[in-house]
């Protein structure tokens, strides 16, 4: 299995910030679906019993696909605007030397 992955944890300021962050995220994910074939998985999770937490799981075909994702206008807009809604952000990069993915690998 090859590729590059991320887990990103976002802690939101309050309920209003969560609503605005979710709207920004929804618009961003719609653009990712339309324009990023190298973004293989982009999942946004809510966390039970933690209403101000969001966790993103992202998996890219390879490093160039991740780099292309980071250069997209919709991603750059998301990165510029997200901090207004956050109290904390944690990013963990992942590699997967073996496993099973959507393509059966």
Coordinates of C-alpha atoms in Angstrom, one line a residue:
X1 CA 0.0 0.0 0.0
X2 CA 1.4 3.4 -0.9
X3 CA 0.4 6.9 -0.4
X4 CA 0.4 9.7 2.2
X5 CA -2.2 10.2 4.9
X6 CA -3.1 12.6 7.6
X7 CA -5.3 12.8 10.7
X8 CA -6.2 16.3 11.7
X9 CA -8.0 17.1 14.9
X10 CA -9.8 20.5 15.1
X11 CA -11.1 21.8 18.4
X12 CA -13.7 24.5 17.8
X13 CA -14.3 27.7 19.9
X14 CA -18.0 27.4 20.4
X15 CA -21.2 26.2 18.7
X16 CA -21.4 29.3 16.4
X17 CA -17.8 28.6 15.3
X18 CA -18.7 24.9 14.8
X19 CA -21.6 25.9 12.5
X20 CA -19.4 28.2 10.5
X21 CA -16.5 25.7 10.3
X22 CA -18.9 23.0 9.1
X23 CA -20.2 25.2 6.3
X24 CA -16.6 26.1 5.3
X25 CA -15.7 22.4 5.4
X26 CA -18.7 21.3 3.4
X27 CA -17.9 23.7 0.6
X28 CA -14.2 22.6 0.6
X29 CA -15.1 18.9 0.5
X30 CA -17.4 19.5 -2.5
X31 CA -14.6 21.1 -4.4
X32 CA -12.2 18.3 -3.4
X33 CA -14.7 15.7 -4.8
X34 CA -14.9 17.6 -8.1
X35 CA -11.3 18.5 -8.8
X36 CA -8.9 16.2 -6.9
X37 CA -8.5 12.7 -8.4
X38 CA -5.3 12.1 -6.3
X39 CA -7.2 12.7 -3.1
X40 CA -8.4 9.1 -2.5
X41 CA -10.1 9.5 0.9
X42 CA -11.2 12.7 2.6
X43 CA -13.5 12.0 5.5
X44 CA -14.8 14.5 8.1
X45 CA -15.8 13.1 11.4
X46 CA -17.8 14.4 14.3
X47 CA -16.8 12.9 17.7
X48 CA -19.5 11.5 20.0
X49 CA -19.8 13.4 23.2
X50 CA -17.4 16.1 22.0
X51 CA -19.6 18.5 20.0
X52 CA -16.7 21.0 19.4
X53 CA -14.3 18.4 17.9
X54 CA -13.9 17.5 14.3
X55 CA -11.4 14.9 13.0
X56 CA -10.4 14.7 9.3
X57 CA -8.9 11.6 7.8
X58 CA -7.2 12.2 4.5
X59 CA -5.4 9.7 2.2
X60 CA -3.6 10.8 -1.0
X61 CA -2.3 8.6 -3.8
X62 CA 1.3 9.9 -3.3
X63 CA 3.2 13.0 -2.1
X64 CA 2.6 14.8 -5.4
X65 CA -1.1 14.3 -5.0
X66 CA -0.9 15.8 -1.5
X67 CA 1.1 18.7 -2.7
X68 CA -1.4 19.3 -5.5
X69 CA -4.2 19.3 -2.9
X70 CA -2.4 21.9 -0.8
X71 CA -2.1 24.2 -3.9
X72 CA -5.8 24.2 -4.7
X73 CA -7.7 27.5 -4.3
X74 CA -10.5 25.9 -2.2
X75 CA -7.9 24.4 0.1
X76 CA -6.0 27.6 0.4
X77 CA -9.2 29.4 1.3
X78 CA -10.0 26.7 3.9
X79 CA -6.5 27.1 5.4
X80 CA -6.8 30.9 5.6
X81 CA -10.3 30.9 7.2
X82 CA -10.2 27.9 9.6
X83 CA -8.2 29.5 12.3
X84 CA -11.0 32.0 13.1
X85 CA -13.0 29.0 14.4
X86 CA -10.4 27.0 16.3
X87 CA -8.9 26.8 19.8
X88 CA -6.6 24.0 18.8
X89 CA -5.3 22.0 15.8
X90 CA -3.2 18.8 15.8
X91 CA -1.9 17.3 12.5
X92 CA -0.4 13.8 12.3
X93 CA 1.1 12.5 9.1
X94 CA 0.8 8.8 8.3
X95 CA 2.4 6.2 6.1
X96 CA 0.9 2.8 5.5
X97 CA 3.4 0.1 4.7
X98 CA 0.7 -2.5 4.5
X99 CA -3.1 -2.8 4.9
X100 CA -6.3 -2.9 3.0
X101 CA -7.7 0.1 1.2
X102 CA -10.6 1.0 -1.1
X103 CA -8.7 -0.4 -4.1
X104 CA -8.4 -3.8 -2.4
X105 CA -4.7 -3.4 -1.5

